[in-house]
């Protein structure tokens, strides 16, 4: 029954893309969208792909891609998502940490095809989509080097594992921004961010409810 409901939701949305998604459907809070775009500009000369882990319908990706195009920044933009919401076991683990169970299907009922259609509708068909649970997507499918990573999967485990997988890929001068790290958030991403920082002796830094991890730029070679 639930499956039928999401299939119907998917079909309706797909048929009505030009109408429902005529504006980029971003769910990132404005001050965090600002912060992400700001860091994209700051890191425009840092080599490596821009990666958005947890892209939902692609609204933030569209705005970021368009901005980079307008600034002449040529980098791959890669989105990773299940395109069908949370992984059950990862969500259940955060319910036991206090997240409300009613949010389980908040991002269910999307599909890779639907997101690709929305991206094309906004002239961003060159954004690469990788479908899967970010904790188990094969290494070979991930970019070797990243300049900016927006990590927006809400939950403790995929946040923590994504940091383990992407921190080593971050170029000098690059930055990772983790959404939903504000105090008393119902989402538990901050627990994963904080654990990763502690274990790797990295400073925890918070701005506008995001956790930040920056890799220092390489010092110029001594003459
Ligand atoms: C808050 S939404 C992302 C919003 C998007 N960044 C934006 O700005 O519009 C969270 C997304 O994370 C995805 N997600 C959650 N757990 C995931 C996992 N383990 N692997 C891949 N994607 C996941 C969900 O499918 C959902 O689309």
PDB file of C-alpha atoms and ligand atoms in Angstrom:
ATOM      1  CA  UNK A   1       0.000   0.000   0.000  1.00  0.00           C
ATOM      2  CA  UNK A   2       2.816   2.379   0.993  1.00  0.00           C
ATOM      3  CA  UNK A   3       4.716   1.354  -2.140  1.00  0.00           C
ATOM      4  CA  UNK A   4       1.687   2.140  -4.282  1.00  0.00           C
ATOM      5  CA  UNK A   5       1.401   5.568  -2.625  1.00  0.00           C
ATOM      6  CA  UNK A   6       5.043   6.426  -3.453  1.00  0.00           C
ATOM      7  CA  UNK A   7       4.781   5.082  -6.996  1.00  0.00           C
ATOM      8  CA  UNK A   8       1.788   7.324  -7.560  1.00  0.00           C
ATOM      9  CA  UNK A   9       3.599  10.286  -5.991  1.00  0.00           C
ATOM     10  CA  UNK A  10       6.600   9.630  -8.263  1.00  0.00           C
ATOM     11  CA  UNK A  11       4.470   9.379 -11.414  1.00  0.00           C
ATOM     12  CA  UNK A  12       2.494  12.539 -10.640  1.00  0.00           C
ATOM     13  CA  UNK A  13       5.603  14.563  -9.890  1.00  0.00           C
ATOM     14  CA  UNK A  14       7.372  13.324 -12.995  1.00  0.00           C
ATOM     15  CA  UNK A  15       4.430  14.221 -15.251  1.00  0.00           C
ATOM     16  CA  UNK A  16       4.149  17.694 -13.718  1.00  0.00           C
ATOM     17  CA  UNK A  17       7.843  18.679 -13.608  1.00  0.00           C
ATOM     18  CA  UNK A  18       7.461  21.864 -15.722  1.00  0.00           C
ATOM     19  CA  UNK A  19       4.654  23.059 -13.443  1.00  0.00           C
ATOM     20  CA  UNK A  20       5.692  21.927  -9.948  1.00  0.00           C
ATOM     21  CA  UNK A  21       9.436  22.460 -10.344  1.00  0.00           C
ATOM     22  CA  UNK A  22       9.600  25.664 -12.335  1.00  0.00           C
ATOM     23  CA  UNK A  23      11.699  27.081  -9.472  1.00  0.00           C
ATOM     24  CA  UNK A  24      14.657  25.083  -8.078  1.00  0.00           C
ATOM     25  CA  UNK A  25      13.261  22.909  -5.245  1.00  0.00           C
ATOM     26  CA  UNK A  26      15.922  23.487  -2.577  1.00  0.00           C
ATOM     27  CA  UNK A  27      15.266  22.656   1.078  1.00  0.00           C
ATOM     28  CA  UNK A  28      18.497  24.169   2.429  1.00  0.00           C
ATOM     29  CA  UNK A  29      17.915  27.042   4.900  1.00  0.00           C
ATOM     30  CA  UNK A  30      18.796  30.410   3.246  1.00  0.00           C
ATOM     31  CA  UNK A  31      21.739  31.236   5.533  1.00  0.00           C
ATOM     32  CA  UNK A  32      23.221  27.779   4.873  1.00  0.00           C
ATOM     33  CA  UNK A  33      22.656  28.108   1.154  1.00  0.00           C
ATOM     34  CA  UNK A  34      24.546  31.395   1.403  1.00  0.00           C
ATOM     35  CA  UNK A  35      27.391  29.695   3.273  1.00  0.00           C
ATOM     36  CA  UNK A  36      27.639  26.898   0.712  1.00  0.00           C
ATOM     37  CA  UNK A  37      27.649  29.320  -2.240  1.00  0.00           C
ATOM     38  CA  UNK A  38      30.183  31.518  -0.441  1.00  0.00           C
ATOM     39  CA  UNK A  39      32.562  28.578  -0.013  1.00  0.00           C
ATOM     40  CA  UNK A  40      32.072  27.552  -3.628  1.00  0.00           C
ATOM     41  CA  UNK A  41      33.304  31.002  -4.655  1.00  0.00           C
ATOM     42  CA  UNK A  42      36.140  30.954  -2.112  1.00  0.00           C
ATOM     43  CA  UNK A  43      37.287  27.563  -3.404  1.00  0.00           C
ATOM     44  CA  UNK A  44      36.813  28.314  -7.098  1.00  0.00           C
ATOM     45  CA  UNK A  45      40.507  27.754  -7.838  1.00  0.00           C
ATOM     46  CA  UNK A  46      40.795  24.639  -5.667  1.00  0.00           C
ATOM     47  CA  UNK A  47      40.927  21.536  -7.885  1.00  0.00           C
ATOM     48  CA  UNK A  48      38.393  18.746  -7.567  1.00  0.00           C
ATOM     49  CA  UNK A  49      34.710  18.033  -7.969  1.00  0.00           C
ATOM     50  CA  UNK A  50      31.896  19.690  -6.060  1.00  0.00           C
ATOM     51  CA  UNK A  51      29.927  16.948  -4.323  1.00  0.00           C
ATOM     52  CA  UNK A  52      26.485  17.185  -2.753  1.00  0.00           C
ATOM     53  CA  UNK A  53      25.702  14.160  -0.613  1.00  0.00           C
ATOM     54  CA  UNK A  54      21.946  14.104  -0.137  1.00  0.00           C
ATOM     55  CA  UNK A  55      20.519  16.268  -2.923  1.00  0.00           C
ATOM     56  CA  UNK A  56      16.803  15.457  -2.615  1.00  0.00           C
ATOM     57  CA  UNK A  57      15.221  16.986  -5.763  1.00  0.00           C
ATOM     58  CA  UNK A  58      18.328  18.862  -6.872  1.00  0.00           C
ATOM     59  CA  UNK A  59      17.268  22.439  -6.081  1.00  0.00           C
ATOM     60  CA  UNK A  60      20.474  23.443  -4.303  1.00  0.00           C
ATOM     61  CA  UNK A  61      22.525  21.731  -7.004  1.00  0.00           C
ATOM     62  CA  UNK A  62      20.758  23.787  -9.682  1.00  0.00           C
ATOM     63  CA  UNK A  63      21.502  27.107  -7.948  1.00  0.00           C
ATOM     64  CA  UNK A  64      25.107  26.156  -7.233  1.00  0.00           C
ATOM     65  CA  UNK A  65      25.750  24.795 -10.736  1.00  0.00           C
ATOM     66  CA  UNK A  66      24.257  27.922 -12.314  1.00  0.00           C
ATOM     67  CA  UNK A  67      26.386  30.177 -10.129  1.00  0.00           C
ATOM     68  CA  UNK A  68      29.555  28.257 -11.015  1.00  0.00           C
ATOM     69  CA  UNK A  69      28.666  28.452 -14.720  1.00  0.00           C
ATOM     70  CA  UNK A  70      28.106  32.212 -14.476  1.00  0.00           C
ATOM     71  CA  UNK A  71      31.517  32.571 -12.802  1.00  0.00           C
ATOM     72  CA  UNK A  72      33.202  30.420 -15.439  1.00  0.00           C
ATOM     73  CA  UNK A  73      34.159  27.723 -12.923  1.00  0.00           C
ATOM     74  CA  UNK A  74      34.434  24.415 -14.735  1.00  0.00           C
ATOM     75  CA  UNK A  75      34.245  21.562 -12.245  1.00  0.00           C
ATOM     76  CA  UNK A  76      32.208  18.384 -12.179  1.00  0.00           C
ATOM     77  CA  UNK A  77      29.154  18.672  -9.888  1.00  0.00           C
ATOM     78  CA  UNK A  78      28.208  15.300  -8.455  1.00  0.00           C
ATOM     79  CA  UNK A  79      25.111  14.443  -6.430  1.00  0.00           C
ATOM     80  CA  UNK A  80      24.843  11.262  -4.397  1.00  0.00           C
ATOM     81  CA  UNK A  81      21.478  10.143  -3.065  1.00  0.00           C
ATOM     82  CA  UNK A  82      19.358   7.058  -2.587  1.00  0.00           C
ATOM     83  CA  UNK A  83      16.686   9.083  -4.433  1.00  0.00           C
ATOM     84  CA  UNK A  84      14.225   7.315  -2.168  1.00  0.00           C
ATOM     85  CA  UNK A  85      14.881   8.794   1.258  1.00  0.00           C
ATOM     86  CA  UNK A  86      16.510   7.329   4.331  1.00  0.00           C
ATOM     87  CA  UNK A  87      17.983   3.858   4.806  1.00  0.00           C
ATOM     88  CA  UNK A  88      15.689   2.165   7.362  1.00  0.00           C
ATOM     89  CA  UNK A  89      18.403   0.962   9.779  1.00  0.00           C
ATOM     90  CA  UNK A  90      20.157   4.387   9.742  1.00  0.00           C
ATOM     91  CA  UNK A  91      16.878   6.159  10.442  1.00  0.00           C
ATOM     92  CA  UNK A  92      15.916   3.721  13.229  1.00  0.00           C
ATOM     93  CA  UNK A  93      19.276   4.318  14.931  1.00  0.00           C
ATOM     94  CA  UNK A  94      18.517   8.060  15.116  1.00  0.00           C
ATOM     95  CA  UNK A  95      14.978   7.483  16.375  1.00  0.00           C
ATOM     96  CA  UNK A  96      16.644   5.759  19.324  1.00  0.00           C
ATOM     97  CA  UNK A  97      18.686   8.984  19.770  1.00  0.00           C
ATOM     98  CA  UNK A  98      15.512  11.090  19.850  1.00  0.00           C
ATOM     99  CA  UNK A  99      14.647  11.902  16.215  1.00  0.00           C
ATOM    100  CA  UNK A 100      10.892  11.827  15.582  1.00  0.00           C
ATOM    101  CA  UNK A 101       9.783   8.689  13.732  1.00  0.00           C
ATOM    102  CA  UNK A 102       7.181  10.689  11.766  1.00  0.00           C
ATOM    103  CA  UNK A 103       9.968  12.063   9.507  1.00  0.00           C
ATOM    104  CA  UNK A 104      10.937   8.655   8.117  1.00  0.00           C
ATOM    105  CA  UNK A 105       9.382   9.163   4.681  1.00  0.00           C
ATOM    106  CA  UNK A 106      10.086  12.866   4.273  1.00  0.00           C
ATOM    107  CA  UNK A 107      12.270  12.280   1.198  1.00  0.00           C
ATOM    108  CA  UNK A 108      10.797   9.008  -0.057  1.00  0.00           C
ATOM    109  CA  UNK A 109       9.167   8.674  -3.437  1.00  0.00           C
ATOM    110  CA  UNK A 110      11.779  10.529  -5.497  1.00  0.00           C
ATOM    111  CA  UNK A 111      13.700   8.785  -8.250  1.00  0.00           C
ATOM    112  CA  UNK A 112      16.919   9.299 -10.166  1.00  0.00           C
ATOM    113  CA  UNK A 113      14.886   9.891 -13.352  1.00  0.00           C
ATOM    114  CA  UNK A 114      12.724  12.527 -11.679  1.00  0.00           C
ATOM    115  CA  UNK A 115      15.755  14.436 -10.391  1.00  0.00           C
ATOM    116  CA  UNK A 116      17.488  14.160 -13.796  1.00  0.00           C
ATOM    117  CA  UNK A 117      14.352  15.595 -15.412  1.00  0.00           C
ATOM    118  CA  UNK A 118      14.243  18.525 -12.959  1.00  0.00           C
ATOM    119  CA  UNK A 119      17.944  19.228 -13.570  1.00  0.00           C
ATOM    120  CA  UNK A 120      17.453  19.208 -17.349  1.00  0.00           C
ATOM    121  CA  UNK A 121      14.436  21.499 -16.980  1.00  0.00           C
ATOM    122  CA  UNK A 122      16.819  24.034 -15.381  1.00  0.00           C
ATOM    123  CA  UNK A 123      19.635  23.579 -17.892  1.00  0.00           C
ATOM    124  CA  UNK A 124      21.760  21.528 -15.471  1.00  0.00           C
ATOM    125  CA  UNK A 125      21.721  18.180 -17.252  1.00  0.00           C
ATOM    126  CA  UNK A 126      25.496  17.909 -16.834  1.00  0.00           C
ATOM    127  CA  UNK A 127      25.217  17.340 -13.063  1.00  0.00           C
ATOM    128  CA  UNK A 128      26.234  13.742 -12.414  1.00  0.00           C
ATOM    129  CA  UNK A 129      23.893  11.610 -10.318  1.00  0.00           C
ATOM    130  CA  UNK A 130      25.096   8.636  -8.307  1.00  0.00           C
ATOM    131  CA  UNK A 131      22.356   6.505  -6.830  1.00  0.00           C
ATOM    132  CA  UNK A 132      22.930   4.557  -3.637  1.00  0.00           C
ATOM    133  CA  UNK A 133      23.479   4.579   0.087  1.00  0.00           C
ATOM    134  CA  UNK A 134      26.541   6.825   0.471  1.00  0.00           C
ATOM    135  CA  UNK A 135      27.997   4.491   3.109  1.00  0.00           C
ATOM    136  CA  UNK A 136      28.354   1.645   0.581  1.00  0.00           C
ATOM    137  CA  UNK A 137      28.642   3.281  -2.866  1.00  0.00           C
ATOM    138  CA  UNK A 138      31.777   1.643  -4.359  1.00  0.00           C
ATOM    139  CA  UNK A 139      34.975   3.626  -3.935  1.00  0.00           C
ATOM    140  CA  UNK A 140      35.533   3.560  -7.698  1.00  0.00           C
ATOM    141  CA  UNK A 141      32.312   5.531  -8.248  1.00  0.00           C
ATOM    142  CA  UNK A 142      33.478   8.410  -6.042  1.00  0.00           C
ATOM    143  CA  UNK A 143      35.593  11.294  -7.365  1.00  0.00           C
ATOM    144  CA  UNK A 144      39.298  11.020  -6.550  1.00  0.00           C
ATOM    145  CA  UNK A 145      39.471  14.660  -5.442  1.00  0.00           C
ATOM    146  CA  UNK A 146      36.881  17.143  -4.164  1.00  0.00           C
ATOM    147  CA  UNK A 147      37.054  20.887  -3.632  1.00  0.00           C
ATOM    148  CA  UNK A 148      33.750  21.470  -1.808  1.00  0.00           C
ATOM    149  CA  UNK A 149      31.409  18.898  -0.275  1.00  0.00           C
ATOM    150  CA  UNK A 150      27.906  19.678   0.956  1.00  0.00           C
ATOM    151  CA  UNK A 151      26.985  16.819   3.291  1.00  0.00           C
ATOM    152  CA  UNK A 152      23.245  16.906   3.817  1.00  0.00           C
ATOM    153  CA  UNK A 153      21.950  13.461   4.772  1.00  0.00           C
ATOM    154  CA  UNK A 154      20.521  14.479   8.180  1.00  0.00           C
ATOM    155  CA  UNK A 155      21.430  11.286  10.079  1.00  0.00           C
ATOM    156  CA  UNK A 156      24.331  10.267  12.330  1.00  0.00           C
ATOM    157  CA  UNK A 157      25.700   7.211  10.525  1.00  0.00           C
ATOM    158  CA  UNK A 158      25.755   8.366   6.885  1.00  0.00           C
ATOM    159  CA  UNK A 159      27.225  11.687   8.061  1.00  0.00           C
ATOM    160  CA  UNK A 160      30.018   9.973   9.984  1.00  0.00           C
ATOM    161  CA  UNK A 161      30.794   7.440   7.226  1.00  0.00           C
ATOM    162  CA  UNK A 162      30.696  10.146   4.522  1.00  0.00           C
ATOM    163  CA  UNK A 163      33.289  12.135   6.453  1.00  0.00           C
ATOM    164  CA  UNK A 164      35.481   9.035   6.671  1.00  0.00           C
ATOM    165  CA  UNK A 165      35.156   8.579   2.925  1.00  0.00           C
ATOM    166  CA  UNK A 166      35.416  12.202   1.761  1.00  0.00           C
ATOM    167  CA  UNK A 167      37.864  13.861   4.150  1.00  0.00           C
ATOM    168  CA  UNK A 168      40.802  11.964   2.547  1.00  0.00           C
ATOM    169  CA  UNK A 169      39.549  13.102  -0.878  1.00  0.00           C
ATOM    170  CA  UNK A 170      39.415  16.795   0.016  1.00  0.00           C
ATOM    171  CA  UNK A 171      42.001  18.911  -1.812  1.00  0.00           C
ATOM    172  CA  UNK A 172      44.150  21.438   0.083  1.00  0.00           C
ATOM    173  CA  UNK A 173      42.070  24.610   0.373  1.00  0.00           C
ATOM    174  CA  UNK A 174      38.853  22.579   0.147  1.00  0.00           C
ATOM    175  CA  UNK A 175      35.961  22.477   2.608  1.00  0.00           C
ATOM    176  CA  UNK A 176      33.204  20.148   3.781  1.00  0.00           C
ATOM    177  CA  UNK A 177      29.955  21.679   5.070  1.00  0.00           C
ATOM    178  CA  UNK A 178      27.686  19.458   7.157  1.00  0.00           C
ATOM    179  CA  UNK A 179      24.056  20.517   7.388  1.00  0.00           C
ATOM    180  CA  UNK A 180      21.839  20.148  10.483  1.00  0.00           C
ATOM    181  CA  UNK A 181      24.528  20.679  13.108  1.00  0.00           C
ATOM    182  CA  UNK A 182      22.621  23.281  15.126  1.00  0.00           C
ATOM    183  CA  UNK A 183      22.087  22.758  18.859  1.00  0.00           C
ATOM    184  CA  UNK A 184      19.054  20.712  19.873  1.00  0.00           C
ATOM    185  CA  UNK A 185      18.308  19.721  16.276  1.00  0.00           C
ATOM    186  CA  UNK A 186      15.887  16.860  15.801  1.00  0.00           C
ATOM    187  CA  UNK A 187      18.228  15.587  13.056  1.00  0.00           C
ATOM    188  CA  UNK A 188      21.369  13.977  14.509  1.00  0.00           C
ATOM    189  CA  UNK A 189      23.984  14.758  11.840  1.00  0.00           C
ATOM    190  CA  UNK A 190      25.943  16.732  14.444  1.00  0.00           C
ATOM    191  CA  UNK A 191      26.649  13.545  16.417  1.00  0.00           C
ATOM    192  CA  UNK A 192      28.366  12.029  13.372  1.00  0.00           C
ATOM    193  CA  UNK A 193      30.269  15.252  12.651  1.00  0.00           C
ATOM    194  CA  UNK A 194      31.411  15.645  16.236  1.00  0.00           C
ATOM    195  CA  UNK A 195      32.525  11.996  16.513  1.00  0.00           C
ATOM    196  CA  UNK A 196      34.558  12.265  13.306  1.00  0.00           C
ATOM    197  CA  UNK A 197      36.263  15.473  14.485  1.00  0.00           C
ATOM    198  CA  UNK A 198      37.084  13.991  17.902  1.00  0.00           C
ATOM    199  CA  UNK A 199      38.499  10.770  16.474  1.00  0.00           C
ATOM    200  CA  UNK A 200      40.652  12.651  13.969  1.00  0.00           C
ATOM    201  CA  UNK A 201      41.757  15.449  16.314  1.00  0.00           C
ATOM    202  CA  UNK A 202      40.127  18.066  14.103  1.00  0.00           C
ATOM    203  CA  UNK A 203      38.559  21.220  15.568  1.00  0.00           C
ATOM    204  CA  UNK A 204      34.754  21.391  15.582  1.00  0.00           C
ATOM    205  CA  UNK A 205      33.608  24.604  13.954  1.00  0.00           C
ATOM    206  CA  UNK A 206      29.978  25.668  13.634  1.00  0.00           C
ATOM    207  CA  UNK A 207      28.455  28.454  11.591  1.00  0.00           C
ATOM    208  CA  UNK A 208      24.764  29.064  10.879  1.00  0.00           C
ATOM    209  CA  UNK A 209      23.948  25.522  12.043  1.00  0.00           C
ATOM    210  CA  UNK A 210      26.495  23.869   9.783  1.00  0.00           C
ATOM    211  CA  UNK A 211      29.597  21.969  10.844  1.00  0.00           C
ATOM    212  CA  UNK A 212      32.703  22.890   8.859  1.00  0.00           C
ATOM    213  CA  UNK A 213      35.882  20.985   8.067  1.00  0.00           C
ATOM    214  CA  UNK A 214      38.521  22.765   6.031  1.00  0.00           C
ATOM    215  CA  UNK A 215      41.794  21.384   4.748  1.00  0.00           C
ATOM    216  CA  UNK A 216      44.642  23.867   5.008  1.00  0.00           C
ATOM    217  CA  UNK A 217      46.135  25.141   1.766  1.00  0.00           C
ATOM    218  CA  UNK A 218      49.579  23.824   0.909  1.00  0.00           C
ATOM    219  CA  UNK A 219      52.364  26.206   1.950  1.00  0.00           C
ATOM    220  CA  UNK A 220      54.324  27.614  -0.980  1.00  0.00           C
ATOM    221  CA  UNK A 221      57.514  25.602  -1.542  1.00  0.00           C
ATOM    222  CA  UNK A 222      60.528  27.237   0.097  1.00  0.00           C
ATOM    223  CA  UNK A 223      62.790  28.791  -2.543  1.00  0.00           C
TER     224      UNK A 223
HETATM  225  C1  LIG B   1      17.625  17.200   3.533  1.00  0.00           C
HETATM  226  S1  LIG B   1      17.592  16.232   2.075  1.00  0.00           S
HETATM  227  C2  LIG B   1      18.824  17.006   1.067  1.00  0.00           C
HETATM  228  C3  LIG B   1      18.441  18.404   0.659  1.00  0.00           C
HETATM  229  C4  LIG B   1      19.272  18.995  -0.457  1.00  0.00           C
HETATM  230  N1  LIG B   1      20.690  19.024  -0.134  1.00  0.00           N
HETATM  231  C5  LIG B   1      18.823  20.412  -0.739  1.00  0.00           C
HETATM  232  O1  LIG B   1      19.567  21.343  -0.387  1.00  0.00           O
HETATM  233  O2  LIG B   1      17.745  20.594  -1.309  1.00  0.00           O
HETATM  234  C6  LIG B   1      18.371  14.765   2.622  1.00  0.00           C
HETATM  235  C7  LIG B   1      18.646  13.774   1.500  1.00  0.00           C
HETATM  236  O3  LIG B   1      19.559  12.800   1.979  1.00  0.00           O
HETATM  237  C8  LIG B   1      19.278  11.581   1.329  1.00  0.00           C
HETATM  238  N2  LIG B   1      19.883  10.489   2.108  1.00  0.00           N
HETATM  239  C9  LIG B   1      19.645  10.164   3.404  1.00  0.00           C
HETATM  240  N3  LIG B   1      20.388   9.106   3.774  1.00  0.00           N
HETATM  241  C10 LIG B   1      21.168   8.782   2.709  1.00  0.00           C
HETATM  242  C11 LIG B   1      22.155   7.789   2.477  1.00  0.00           C
HETATM  243  N4  LIG B   1      22.527   6.907   3.416  1.00  0.00           N
HETATM  244  N5  LIG B   1      22.747   7.738   1.257  1.00  0.00           N
HETATM  245  C12 LIG B   1      22.400   8.615   0.282  1.00  0.00           C
HETATM  246  N6  LIG B   1      21.457   9.578   0.448  1.00  0.00           N
HETATM  247  C13 LIG B   1      20.843   9.656   1.645  1.00  0.00           C
HETATM  248  C14 LIG B   1      17.756  11.538   1.261  1.00  0.00           C
HETATM  249  O4  LIG B   1      17.314  10.669   0.257  1.00  0.00           O
HETATM  250  C15 LIG B   1      17.416  13.001   0.992  1.00  0.00           C
HETATM  251  O5  LIG B   1      17.239  13.236  -0.376  1.00  0.00           O
END
